[in-house]
Short mmCIF file of C-alpha atoms in Angstrom, two decimals:
data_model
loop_
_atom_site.label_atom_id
_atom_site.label_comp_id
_atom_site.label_asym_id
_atom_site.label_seq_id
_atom_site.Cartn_x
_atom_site.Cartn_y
_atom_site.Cartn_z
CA UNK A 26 100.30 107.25 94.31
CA UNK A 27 98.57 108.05 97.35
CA UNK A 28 98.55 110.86 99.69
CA UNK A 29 100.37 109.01 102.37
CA UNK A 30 103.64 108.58 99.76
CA UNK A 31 103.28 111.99 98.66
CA UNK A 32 103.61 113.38 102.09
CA UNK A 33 105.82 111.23 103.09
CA UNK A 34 108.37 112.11 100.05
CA UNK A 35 107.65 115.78 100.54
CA UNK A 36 109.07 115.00 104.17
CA UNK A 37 111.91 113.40 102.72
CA UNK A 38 112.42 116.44 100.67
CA UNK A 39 112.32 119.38 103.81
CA UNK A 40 114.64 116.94 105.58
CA UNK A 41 117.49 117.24 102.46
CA UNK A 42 117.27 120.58 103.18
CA UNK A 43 117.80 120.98 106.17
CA UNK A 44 121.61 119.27 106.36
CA UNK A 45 123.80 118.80 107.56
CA UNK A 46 125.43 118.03 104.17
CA UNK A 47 124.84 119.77 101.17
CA UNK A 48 123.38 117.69 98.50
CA UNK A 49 123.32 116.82 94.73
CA UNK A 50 120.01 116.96 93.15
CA UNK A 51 120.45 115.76 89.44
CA UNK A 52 118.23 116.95 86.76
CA UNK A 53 116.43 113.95 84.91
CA UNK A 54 115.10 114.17 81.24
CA UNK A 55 113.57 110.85 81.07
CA UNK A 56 112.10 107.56 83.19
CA UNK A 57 115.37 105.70 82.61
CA UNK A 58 117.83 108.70 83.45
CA UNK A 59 115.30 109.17 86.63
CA UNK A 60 116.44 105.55 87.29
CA UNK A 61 119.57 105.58 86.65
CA UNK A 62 120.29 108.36 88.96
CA UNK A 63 118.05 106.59 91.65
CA UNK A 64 120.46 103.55 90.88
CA UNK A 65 123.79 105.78 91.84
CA UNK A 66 122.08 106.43 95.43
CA UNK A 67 120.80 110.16 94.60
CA UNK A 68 117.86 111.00 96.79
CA UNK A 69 116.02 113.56 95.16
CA UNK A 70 115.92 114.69 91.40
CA UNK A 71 114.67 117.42 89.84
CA UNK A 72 113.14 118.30 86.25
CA UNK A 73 114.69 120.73 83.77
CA UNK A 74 112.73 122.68 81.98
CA UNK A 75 115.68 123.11 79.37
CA UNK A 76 116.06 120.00 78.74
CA UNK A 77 112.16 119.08 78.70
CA UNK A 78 111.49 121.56 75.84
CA UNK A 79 114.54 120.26 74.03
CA UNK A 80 113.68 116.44 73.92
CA UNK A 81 110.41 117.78 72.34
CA UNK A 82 112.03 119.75 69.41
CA UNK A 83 110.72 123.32 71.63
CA UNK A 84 113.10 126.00 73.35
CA UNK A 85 112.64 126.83 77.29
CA UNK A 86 111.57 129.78 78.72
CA UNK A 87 109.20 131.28 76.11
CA UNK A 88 105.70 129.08 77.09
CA UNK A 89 106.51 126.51 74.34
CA UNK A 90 105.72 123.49 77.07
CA UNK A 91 102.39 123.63 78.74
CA UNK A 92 101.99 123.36 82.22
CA UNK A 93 99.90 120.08 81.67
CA UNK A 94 102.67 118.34 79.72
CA UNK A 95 105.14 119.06 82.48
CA UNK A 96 103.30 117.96 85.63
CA UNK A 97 102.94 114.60 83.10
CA UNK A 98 106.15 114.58 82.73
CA UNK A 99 107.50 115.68 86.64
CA UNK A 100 104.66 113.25 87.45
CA UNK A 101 106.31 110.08 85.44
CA UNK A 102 109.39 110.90 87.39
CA UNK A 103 107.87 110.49 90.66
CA UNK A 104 105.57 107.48 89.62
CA UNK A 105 109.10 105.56 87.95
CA UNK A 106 111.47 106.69 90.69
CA UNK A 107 109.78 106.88 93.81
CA UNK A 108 111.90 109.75 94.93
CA UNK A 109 110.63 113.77 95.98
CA UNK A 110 111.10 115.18 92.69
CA UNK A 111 111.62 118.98 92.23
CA UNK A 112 109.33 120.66 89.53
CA UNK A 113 111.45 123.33 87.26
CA UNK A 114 108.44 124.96 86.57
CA UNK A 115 109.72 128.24 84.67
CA UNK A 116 107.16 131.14 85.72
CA UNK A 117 104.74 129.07 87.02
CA UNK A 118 102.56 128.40 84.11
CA UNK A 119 100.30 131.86 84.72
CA UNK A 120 99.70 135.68 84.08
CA UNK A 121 98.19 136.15 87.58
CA UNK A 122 99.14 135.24 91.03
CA UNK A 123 96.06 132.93 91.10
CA UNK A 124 97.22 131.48 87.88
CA UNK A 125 100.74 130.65 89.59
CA UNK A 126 98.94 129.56 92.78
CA UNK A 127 96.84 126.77 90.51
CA UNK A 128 100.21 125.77 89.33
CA UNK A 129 101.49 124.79 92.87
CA UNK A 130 98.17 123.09 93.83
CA UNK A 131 98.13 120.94 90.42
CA UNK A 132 101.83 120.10 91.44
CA UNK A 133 100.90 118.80 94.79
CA UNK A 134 97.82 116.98 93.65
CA UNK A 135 100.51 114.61 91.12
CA UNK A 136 102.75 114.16 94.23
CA UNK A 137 105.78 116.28 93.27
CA UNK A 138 108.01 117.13 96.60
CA UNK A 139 109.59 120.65 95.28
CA UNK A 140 108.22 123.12 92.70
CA UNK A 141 110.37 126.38 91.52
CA UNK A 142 108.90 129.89 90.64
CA UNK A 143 110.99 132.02 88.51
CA UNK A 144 110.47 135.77 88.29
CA UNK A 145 110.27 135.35 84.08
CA UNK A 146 107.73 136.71 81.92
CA UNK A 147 108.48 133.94 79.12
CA UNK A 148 108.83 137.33 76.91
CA UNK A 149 112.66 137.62 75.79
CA UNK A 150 112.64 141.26 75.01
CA UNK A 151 111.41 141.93 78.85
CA UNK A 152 112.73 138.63 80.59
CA UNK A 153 112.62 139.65 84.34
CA UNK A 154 109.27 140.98 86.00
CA UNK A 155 108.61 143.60 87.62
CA UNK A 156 109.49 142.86 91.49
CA UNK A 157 106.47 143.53 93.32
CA UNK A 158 104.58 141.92 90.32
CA UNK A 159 107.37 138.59 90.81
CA UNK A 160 106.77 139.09 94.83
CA UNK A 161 102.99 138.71 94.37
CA UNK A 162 103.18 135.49 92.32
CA UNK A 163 105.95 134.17 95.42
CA UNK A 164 103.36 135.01 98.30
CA UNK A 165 100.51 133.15 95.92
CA UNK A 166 102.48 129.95 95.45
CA UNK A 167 104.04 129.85 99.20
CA UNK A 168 100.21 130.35 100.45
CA UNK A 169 99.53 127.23 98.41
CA UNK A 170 102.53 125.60 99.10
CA UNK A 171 103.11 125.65 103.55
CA UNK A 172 102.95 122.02 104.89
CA UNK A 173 102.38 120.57 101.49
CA UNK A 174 105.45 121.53 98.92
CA UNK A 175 108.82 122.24 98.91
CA UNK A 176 108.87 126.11 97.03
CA UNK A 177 111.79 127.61 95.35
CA UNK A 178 112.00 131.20 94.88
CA UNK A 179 114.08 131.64 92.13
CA UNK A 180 114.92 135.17 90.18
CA UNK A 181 116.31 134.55 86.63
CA UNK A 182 118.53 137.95 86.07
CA UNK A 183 122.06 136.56 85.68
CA UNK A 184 120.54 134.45 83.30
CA UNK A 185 119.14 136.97 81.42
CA UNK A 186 122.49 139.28 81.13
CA UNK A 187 121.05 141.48 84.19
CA UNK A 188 124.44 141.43 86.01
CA UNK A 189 122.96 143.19 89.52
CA UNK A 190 124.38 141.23 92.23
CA UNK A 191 122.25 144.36 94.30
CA UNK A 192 118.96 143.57 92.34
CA UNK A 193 119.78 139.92 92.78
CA UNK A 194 119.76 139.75 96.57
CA UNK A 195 116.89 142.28 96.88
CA UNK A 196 114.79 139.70 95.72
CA UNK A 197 115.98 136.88 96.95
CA UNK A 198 115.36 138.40 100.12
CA UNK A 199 111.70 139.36 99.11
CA UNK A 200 110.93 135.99 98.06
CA UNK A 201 112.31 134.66 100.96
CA UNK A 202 109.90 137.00 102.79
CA UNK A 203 107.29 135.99 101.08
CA UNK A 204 107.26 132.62 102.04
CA UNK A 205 109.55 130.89 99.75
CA UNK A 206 111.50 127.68 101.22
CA UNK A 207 114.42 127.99 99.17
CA UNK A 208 116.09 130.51 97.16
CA UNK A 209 118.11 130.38 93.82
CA UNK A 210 119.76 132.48 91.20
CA UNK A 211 121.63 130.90 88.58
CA UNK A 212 124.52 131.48 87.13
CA UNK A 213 125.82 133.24 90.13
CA UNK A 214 129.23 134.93 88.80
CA UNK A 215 131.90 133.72 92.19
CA UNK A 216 131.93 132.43 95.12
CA UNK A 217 131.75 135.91 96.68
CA UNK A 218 128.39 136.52 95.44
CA UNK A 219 126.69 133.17 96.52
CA UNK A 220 128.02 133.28 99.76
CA UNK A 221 126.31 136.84 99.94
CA UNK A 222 123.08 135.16 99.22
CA UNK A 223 124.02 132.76 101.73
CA UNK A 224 123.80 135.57 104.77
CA UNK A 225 121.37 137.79 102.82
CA UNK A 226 118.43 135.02 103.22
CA UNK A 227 119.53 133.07 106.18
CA UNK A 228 118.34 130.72 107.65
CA UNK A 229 117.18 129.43 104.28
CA UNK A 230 118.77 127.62 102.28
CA UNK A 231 119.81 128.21 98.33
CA UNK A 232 120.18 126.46 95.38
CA UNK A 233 123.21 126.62 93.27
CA UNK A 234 123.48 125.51 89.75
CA UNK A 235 126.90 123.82 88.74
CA UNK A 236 127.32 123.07 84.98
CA UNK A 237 129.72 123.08 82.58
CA UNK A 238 132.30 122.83 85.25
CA UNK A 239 136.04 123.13 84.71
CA UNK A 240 137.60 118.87 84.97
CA UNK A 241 140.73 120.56 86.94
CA UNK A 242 138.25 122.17 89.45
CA UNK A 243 137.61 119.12 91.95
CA UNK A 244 137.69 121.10 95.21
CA UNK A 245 134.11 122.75 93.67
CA UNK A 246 132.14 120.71 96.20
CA UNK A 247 134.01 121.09 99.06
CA UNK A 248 134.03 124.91 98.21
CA UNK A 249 130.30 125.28 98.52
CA UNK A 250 130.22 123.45 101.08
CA UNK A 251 132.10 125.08 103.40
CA UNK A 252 130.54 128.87 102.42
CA UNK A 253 126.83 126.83 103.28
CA UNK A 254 125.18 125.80 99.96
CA UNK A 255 122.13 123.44 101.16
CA UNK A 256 121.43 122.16 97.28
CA UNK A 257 123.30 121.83 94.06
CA UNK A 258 121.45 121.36 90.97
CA UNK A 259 122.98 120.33 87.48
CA UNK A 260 120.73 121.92 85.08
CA UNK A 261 120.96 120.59 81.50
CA UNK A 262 124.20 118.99 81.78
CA UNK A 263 123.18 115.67 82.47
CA UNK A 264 121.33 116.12 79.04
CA UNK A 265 123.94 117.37 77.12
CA UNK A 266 126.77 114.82 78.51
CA UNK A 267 124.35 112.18 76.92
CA UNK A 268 124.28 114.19 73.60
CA UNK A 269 127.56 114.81 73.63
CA UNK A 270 128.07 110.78 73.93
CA UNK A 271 125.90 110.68 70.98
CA UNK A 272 127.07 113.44 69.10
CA UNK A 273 130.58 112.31 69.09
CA UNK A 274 129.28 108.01 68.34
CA UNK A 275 126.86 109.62 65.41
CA UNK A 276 130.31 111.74 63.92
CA UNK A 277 132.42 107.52 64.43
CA UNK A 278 129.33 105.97 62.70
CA UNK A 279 128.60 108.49 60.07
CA UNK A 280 132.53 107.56 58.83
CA UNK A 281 131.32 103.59 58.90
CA UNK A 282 132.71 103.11 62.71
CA UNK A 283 129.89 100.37 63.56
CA UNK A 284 131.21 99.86 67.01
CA UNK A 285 131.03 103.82 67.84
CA UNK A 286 127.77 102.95 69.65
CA UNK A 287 129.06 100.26 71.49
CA UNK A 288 128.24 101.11 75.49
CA UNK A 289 129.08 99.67 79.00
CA UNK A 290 124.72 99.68 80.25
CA UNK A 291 123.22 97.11 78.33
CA UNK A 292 119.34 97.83 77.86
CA UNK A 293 118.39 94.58 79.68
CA UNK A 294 119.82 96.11 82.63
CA UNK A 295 117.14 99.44 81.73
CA UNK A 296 114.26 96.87 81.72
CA UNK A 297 115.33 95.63 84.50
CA UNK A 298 115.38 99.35 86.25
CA UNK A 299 112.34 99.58 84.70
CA UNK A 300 110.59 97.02 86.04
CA UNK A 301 111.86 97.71 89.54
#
């Protein structure tokens, strides 16, 4: 794709973010899922690293993708889709702030719209860096990034069991200082907390990660919303709701249930996505 769609989708991407209405952006595991989401009116997606390292047998989070096989990958997202797609990019793919700021230049030279650094070391008996070390690595990518990519600052402690709402916002903040666009923490325990991100790095906006949600809590949306959430991402749910469809067809079949993988999307209507 050429620089003029590139640009013009990472355009597309700062404008998202800057409202008025929050917005869904759906993690995609595949060209047809990117598709399908593009079909239901969705104007950005996103990559999961979770769910990448799954569909290839590997576990996120401990440097079992290379950084090559997921700019392919965010990279066949764009190229099928045509939508800014946001790169899930664990640490950055690098030791060294130069490593991370390669990253964000080899994401912007395969078009992506949005790229997210985590402060993870990919080691899971010291998760979370050191904060001046994670700040460093921020202020590399962002001087990369400016005018060109969409960067998410992104620190990974609640995910890790480091319950510090304190530690949290400290660098959120720092990040946000440094130059990152957006700012995320997953797994953020209430509402209390993310709307204390909310004012603790304002004006920029933050990411919030909804899964697993509870099917009796519909007012979720409205609820972020209102407190000023800019972005929701879904993580590996969208994934795992397809497993679970197969999961619970395999269990039907496996008992001699041959209609258990009968489906309302017919794959002519996937070629037909396909071919656009």
């Amino acid at each position: 794709m050429s620089d003029i769609a590139a640009q013009a989708r990472y355009e597309q991407f700062v404008e998202l973010h800057r409202g008025p209405d929050t917005f869904i952006m759906p993690n995609a595991w595949d060209g047809p899922s990117a598709l399908l989401f593009k079909e239901a009116g969705f104007k950005s997606i996103a990559t999961s690293s979770a769910a990448l390292a799954a569909t290839l047998g590997r576990i996120d989070g401990i440097h079992a993708v290379s950084r090559d096989a997921h700019l392919d990958h965010a990279a066949l997202l764009t190229s099928v889709s045509g939508l800014p797609i946001n790169g899930d990019f664990e640490d950055g793919y690098g030791e060294t702030p130069d490593d991370v700021r390669a990253t964000v230049d080899a994401a912007i030279a395969r078009g992506l719209a949005g790229i997210g650094v985590e402060d993870t070391t990919g080691n899971p008996s010291n998760p979370i860096r050191d904060i001046d070390d994670a700040v460093r690595r921020i202020e590399a990518a962002a001087a990369a990034a400016h005018g060109r990519i969409v960067l998410t600052g992104r620190t990974d402690n609640f995910l890790w069991g480091i319950y510090d709402i304190d530690d949290t916002i400290r660098r959120l903040s720092a990040f946000a200082e440094a130059g990152a666009d957006v700012l995320y923490a997953p797994n953020l325990p209430d509402m209390a907390s993310i709307s204390a991100v909310i004012k603790a790095v304002a004006p920029k906006p933050i990411n919030v990660l909804v899964e697993r949600v509870n099917p009796q809590d519909t007012a979720i949306l409205t609820e972020l919303q209102t407190i000023g959430v800019r972005r929701i991402s879904l993580g590996v749910d969208p994934y795992t709701h397809a497993l679970g469809a197969t999961q619970e067809a395999a269990a039907k079949l496996a008992k001699g249930d041959l209609t258990a993988l009968a489906s309302n999307l017919d794959f002519g209507h996937v070629i037909d996505l396909i071919k656009g």
